[in-house]
């Protein structure tokens, strides 16, 4: 039970900027803790989404500005971690076309112009979708998407092989029981928000995440954490735009 709790704390520490404290005796490297970290991953999206909806509610008198602040705040709350991944993957893809080593490029601390342009473009579309949803009362749809995108990542953790020692460690203890339990728990929560529509969106997102990650893996020659981040951002952007279209 303690490892399960540590995994929850580690998830918030790693995937968000929310303050989390650990004691010197806490061992965060065990397979049980890392598996629990993945189990709780969708909860991280739900909490960040809840905070963003709270910001929108507090500033609702400012209408579109409130929705814009809430949308950007959501990305700030996870430290733009996944947005940075888009830059690295885009740069690596263009480098691969030029005959360069994509893995070496993706590990470089600097980013190129194409990576920045792709990240900014996706960020604008994503925030635009969030703003439209919130302005039209689609907060439940918004929260559902944040659950769904992270369930898509769990599918990849469970089915794919990554060129990353840290991800490999996380996968060691992440069993079928962890994956199915997390999927069932957060699907039930999502159904409370959006009913049977959640299942439709979940099916779309799982397929999209799986095929996009495999496509990027074939193009790059490997899968790593940056591919995961790019997949999450792409899935959320697709669903936000779809949601915005449905609410208009």
Tab-separated table of N, CA and C in Angstrom, residues 41-122:
chain	number	residue	atom	x	y	z
A	41	UNK	N	-1.628	7.716	-13.628
A	41	UNK	CA	-1.381	8.754	-14.630
A	41	UNK	C	-2.650	9.488	-15.076
A	42	UNK	N	-3.754	8.801	-15.390
A	42	UNK	CA	-4.964	9.545	-15.791
A	42	UNK	C	-5.484	10.499	-14.716
A	43	UNK	N	-5.276	10.135	-13.447
A	43	UNK	CA	-5.715	11.015	-12.363
A	43	UNK	C	-4.991	12.355	-12.444
A	44	UNK	N	-3.734	12.338	-12.861
A	44	UNK	CA	-2.991	13.584	-13.000
A	44	UNK	C	-3.679	14.521	-13.985
A	45	UNK	N	-4.112	13.978	-15.115
A	45	UNK	CA	-4.827	14.797	-16.086
A	45	UNK	C	-6.126	15.336	-15.523
A	46	UNK	N	-6.835	14.491	-14.764
A	46	UNK	CA	-8.111	14.912	-14.183
A	46	UNK	C	-7.916	16.052	-13.187
A	47	UNK	N	-6.893	15.956	-12.356
A	47	UNK	CA	-6.638	16.998	-11.357
A	47	UNK	C	-6.236	18.306	-12.034
A	48	UNK	N	-5.350	18.234	-13.020
A	48	UNK	CA	-4.942	19.449	-13.729
A	48	UNK	C	-6.128	20.070	-14.460
A	49	UNK	N	-6.956	19.214	-15.043
A	49	UNK	CA	-8.148	19.717	-15.713
A	49	UNK	C	-9.104	20.380	-14.739
A	50	UNK	N	-9.269	19.770	-13.563
A	50	UNK	CA	-10.140	20.353	-12.548
A	50	UNK	C	-9.649	21.725	-12.105
A	51	UNK	N	-8.343	21.863	-11.945
A	51	UNK	CA	-7.779	23.170	-11.584
A	51	UNK	C	-8.016	24.196	-12.683
A	52	UNK	N	-7.886	23.765	-13.925
A	52	UNK	CA	-8.099	24.673	-15.057
A	52	UNK	C	-9.559	25.113	-15.141
A	53	UNK	N	-10.482	24.177	-14.934
A	53	UNK	CA	-11.905	24.516	-14.922
A	53	UNK	C	-12.192	25.477	-13.768
A	54	UNK	N	-11.531	25.259	-12.624
A	54	UNK	CA	-11.692	26.161	-11.493
A	54	UNK	C	-11.235	27.570	-11.826
A	55	UNK	N	-10.114	27.684	-12.537
A	55	UNK	CA	-9.614	29.001	-12.960
A	55	UNK	C	-10.622	29.670	-13.896
A	56	UNK	N	-11.163	28.898	-14.821
A	56	UNK	CA	-12.153	29.448	-15.752
A	56	UNK	C	-13.389	29.921	-14.998
A	57	UNK	N	-13.827	29.149	-14.017
A	57	UNK	CA	-15.019	29.516	-13.244
A	57	UNK	C	-14.794	30.802	-12.460
A	58	UNK	N	-13.611	30.917	-11.854
A	58	UNK	CA	-13.302	32.120	-11.073
A	58	UNK	C	-13.235	33.370	-11.945
A	59	UNK	N	-12.785	33.201	-13.184
A	59	UNK	CA	-12.609	34.344	-14.087
A	59	UNK	C	-13.705	34.420	-15.145
A	60	UNK	N	-14.792	33.694	-14.937
A	60	UNK	CA	-15.812	33.543	-15.981
A	60	UNK	C	-16.401	34.860	-16.476
A	61	UNK	N	-16.345	35.884	-15.658
A	61	UNK	CA	-16.892	37.179	-16.088
A	61	UNK	C	-16.090	37.774	-17.244
A	62	UNK	N	-14.864	37.293	-17.440
A	62	UNK	CA	-14.022	37.778	-18.536
A	62	UNK	C	-14.215	36.971	-19.822
A	63	UNK	N	-15.104	35.988	-19.762
A	63	UNK	CA	-15.502	35.179	-20.909
A	63	UNK	C	-14.322	34.558	-21.655
A	64	UNK	N	-14.077	34.979	-22.911
A	64	UNK	CA	-13.060	34.309	-23.732
A	64	UNK	C	-11.679	34.409	-23.108
A	65	UNK	N	-11.394	35.521	-22.410
A	65	UNK	CA	-10.090	35.661	-21.771
A	65	UNK	C	-9.930	34.639	-20.654
A	66	UNK	N	-10.999	34.390	-19.923
A	66	UNK	CA	-10.966	33.383	-18.860
A	66	UNK	C	-10.682	32.009	-19.442
A	67	UNK	N	-11.325	31.692	-20.577
A	67	UNK	CA	-11.104	30.394	-21.221
A	67	UNK	C	-9.677	30.276	-21.742
A	68	UNK	N	-9.145	31.373	-22.268
A	68	UNK	CA	-7.763	31.376	-22.767
A	68	UNK	C	-6.773	31.152	-21.634
A	69	UNK	N	-6.970	31.848	-20.524
A	69	UNK	CA	-6.091	31.685	-19.364
A	69	UNK	C	-6.173	30.258	-18.837
A	70	UNK	N	-7.370	29.708	-18.778
A	70	UNK	CA	-7.544	28.347	-18.271
A	70	UNK	C	-6.857	27.334	-19.180
A	71	UNK	N	-6.969	27.531	-20.505
A	71	UNK	CA	-6.340	26.610	-21.451
A	71	UNK	C	-4.829	26.618	-21.351
A	72	UNK	N	-4.260	27.812	-21.265
A	72	UNK	CA	-2.806	27.917	-21.138
A	72	UNK	C	-2.357	27.428	-19.762
A	73	UNK	N	-3.170	27.698	-18.741
A	73	UNK	CA	-2.829	27.250	-17.385
A	73	UNK	C	-2.727	25.731	-17.330
A	74	UNK	N	-3.611	25.037	-18.060
A	74	UNK	CA	-3.536	23.573	-18.077
A	74	UNK	C	-2.169	23.110	-18.558
A	75	UNK	N	-1.663	23.736	-19.626
A	75	UNK	CA	-0.365	23.336	-20.166
A	75	UNK	C	0.769	23.734	-19.226
A	76	UNK	N	0.605	24.873	-18.564
A	76	UNK	CA	1.616	25.309	-17.600
A	76	UNK	C	1.685	24.366	-16.407
A	77	UNK	N	0.537	23.803	-16.025
A	77	UNK	CA	0.486	22.940	-14.845
A	77	UNK	C	1.232	21.625	-15.045
A	78	UNK	N	1.440	21.219	-16.301
A	78	UNK	CA	2.326	20.074	-16.512
A	78	UNK	C	3.677	20.516	-17.067
A	79	UNK	N	3.969	21.801	-16.897
A	79	UNK	CA	5.288	22.328	-17.218
A	79	UNK	C	5.635	22.287	-18.698
A	80	UNK	N	4.621	22.293	-19.580
A	80	UNK	CA	4.831	22.198	-21.025
A	80	UNK	C	5.695	20.986	-21.388
A	81	UNK	N	5.672	19.974	-20.518
A	81	UNK	CA	6.511	18.786	-20.694
A	81	UNK	C	6.274	18.115	-22.047
A	82	UNK	N	5.016	17.949	-22.412
A	82	UNK	CA	4.695	17.243	-23.645
A	82	UNK	C	4.861	18.139	-24.870
A	83	UNK	N	4.703	19.457	-24.678
A	83	UNK	CA	4.910	20.390	-25.787
A	83	UNK	C	6.372	20.387	-26.220
A	84	UNK	N	7.255	20.302	-25.253
A	84	UNK	CA	8.682	20.215	-25.562
A	84	UNK	C	8.989	18.959	-26.372
A	85	UNK	N	8.256	17.894	-26.095
A	85	UNK	CA	8.475	16.639	-26.829
A	85	UNK	C	8.174	16.805	-28.314
A	86	UNK	N	7.164	17.612	-28.643
A	86	UNK	CA	6.830	17.846	-30.053
A	86	UNK	C	8.019	18.468	-30.773
A	87	UNK	N	8.675	19.420	-30.136
A	87	UNK	CA	9.840	20.069	-30.745
A	87	UNK	C	10.923	19.047	-31.065
A	88	UNK	N	11.209	18.194	-30.097
A	88	UNK	CA	12.272	17.210	-30.282
A	88	UNK	C	11.933	16.209	-31.382
A	89	UNK	N	10.695	15.746	-31.398
A	89	UNK	CA	10.297	14.754	-32.405
A	89	UNK	C	10.287	15.376	-33.799
A	90	UNK	N	9.768	16.587	-33.916
A	90	UNK	CA	9.753	17.253	-35.229
A	90	UNK	C	11.165	17.449	-35.752
A	91	UNK	N	12.059	17.906	-34.891
A	91	UNK	CA	13.453	18.090	-35.304
A	91	UNK	C	14.082	16.770	-35.729
A	92	UNK	N	13.796	15.724	-34.974
A	92	UNK	CA	14.370	14.410	-35.280
A	92	UNK	C	13.843	13.879	-36.614
A	93	UNK	N	12.569	14.096	-36.902
A	93	UNK	CA	11.999	13.640	-38.167
A	93	UNK	C	12.630	14.346	-39.353
A	94	UNK	N	12.792	15.661	-39.238
A	94	UNK	CA	13.420	16.404	-40.328
A	94	UNK	C	14.894	16.038	-40.467
A	95	UNK	N	15.560	15.763	-39.352
A	95	UNK	CA	16.955	15.347	-39.391
A	95	UNK	C	17.089	13.984	-40.065
A	96	UNK	N	16.130	13.110	-39.803
A	96	UNK	CA	16.137	11.779	-40.409
A	96	UNK	C	16.043	11.875	-41.925
A	97	UNK	N	15.244	12.817	-42.424
A	97	UNK	CA	15.125	13.027	-43.866
A	97	UNK	C	16.459	13.453	-44.478
A	98	UNK	N	17.275	14.104	-43.665
A	98	UNK	CA	18.574	14.593	-44.145
A	98	UNK	C	19.694	13.579	-43.953
A	99	UNK	N	19.330	12.389	-43.481
A	99	UNK	CA	20.331	11.349	-43.299
A	99	UNK	C	21.062	11.411	-41.971
A	100	UNK	N	20.599	12.233	-41.031
A	100	UNK	CA	21.251	12.342	-39.731
A	100	UNK	C	20.689	11.290	-38.766
A	101	UNK	N	21.390	11.107	-37.665
A	101	UNK	CA	20.960	10.162	-36.639
A	101	UNK	C	19.842	10.800	-35.819
A	102	UNK	N	18.622	10.307	-35.986
A	102	UNK	CA	17.467	10.909	-35.316
A	102	UNK	C	17.595	10.836	-33.795
A	103	UNK	N	18.173	9.754	-33.285
A	103	UNK	CA	18.293	9.607	-31.831
A	103	UNK	C	19.269	10.625	-31.250
A	104	UNK	N	20.336	10.894	-31.965
A	104	UNK	CA	21.291	11.902	-31.510
A	104	UNK	C	20.658	13.286	-31.525
A	105	UNK	N	19.888	13.568	-32.564
A	105	UNK	CA	19.240	14.873	-32.688
A	105	UNK	C	18.203	15.075	-31.590
A	106	UNK	N	17.441	14.032	-31.294
A	106	UNK	CA	16.370	14.164	-30.304
A	106	UNK	C	16.919	14.352	-28.898
A	107	UNK	N	18.172	13.964	-28.688
A	107	UNK	CA	18.792	14.119	-27.372
A	107	UNK	C	19.525	15.452	-27.211
A	108	UNK	N	19.647	16.206	-28.288
A	108	UNK	CA	20.338	17.495	-28.201
A	108	UNK	C	19.533	18.480	-27.353
A	109	UNK	N	20.200	19.327	-26.561
A	109	UNK	CA	19.478	20.282	-25.707
A	109	UNK	C	18.868	21.440	-26.479
A	110	UNK	N	19.293	21.646	-27.721
A	110	UNK	CA	18.762	22.739	-28.522
A	110	UNK	C	17.656	22.231	-29.451
A	111	UNK	N	16.852	23.172	-29.952
A	111	UNK	CA	15.785	22.808	-30.892
A	111	UNK	C	15.898	23.689	-32.132
A	112	UNK	N	15.428	23.155	-33.248
A	112	UNK	CA	15.468	23.882	-34.504
A	112	UNK	C	14.177	24.628	-34.786
A	113	UNK	N	14.199	25.375	-35.888
A	113	UNK	CA	13.040	26.197	-36.236
A	113	UNK	C	11.797	25.356	-36.502
A	114	UNK	N	11.951	24.216	-37.185
A	114	UNK	CA	10.793	23.388	-37.509
A	114	UNK	C	10.143	22.825	-36.246
A	115	UNK	N	10.964	22.464	-35.282
A	115	UNK	CA	10.410	21.960	-34.028
A	115	UNK	C	9.589	23.017	-33.318
A	116	UNK	N	10.098	24.246	-33.293
A	116	UNK	CA	9.365	25.343	-32.646
A	116	UNK	C	8.057	25.616	-33.377
A	117	UNK	N	8.111	25.652	-34.712
A	117	UNK	CA	6.914	25.942	-35.495
A	117	UNK	C	5.831	24.875	-35.285
A	118	UNK	N	6.235	23.599	-35.277
A	118	UNK	CA	5.268	22.531	-35.058
A	118	UNK	C	4.659	22.628	-33.661
A	119	UNK	N	5.491	22.901	-32.660
A	119	UNK	CA	4.987	22.986	-31.286
A	119	UNK	C	4.025	24.161	-31.124
A	120	UNK	N	4.387	25.301	-31.685
A	120	UNK	CA	3.517	26.484	-31.587
A	120	UNK	C	2.203	26.243	-32.325
A	121	UNK	N	2.291	25.630	-33.507
A	121	UNK	CA	1.081	25.361	-34.277
A	121	UNK	C	0.115	24.453	-33.536
A	122	UNK	N	0.625	23.361	-32.971
A	122	UNK	CA	-0.235	22.432	-32.240
A	122	UNK	C	-0.771	23.077	-30.967
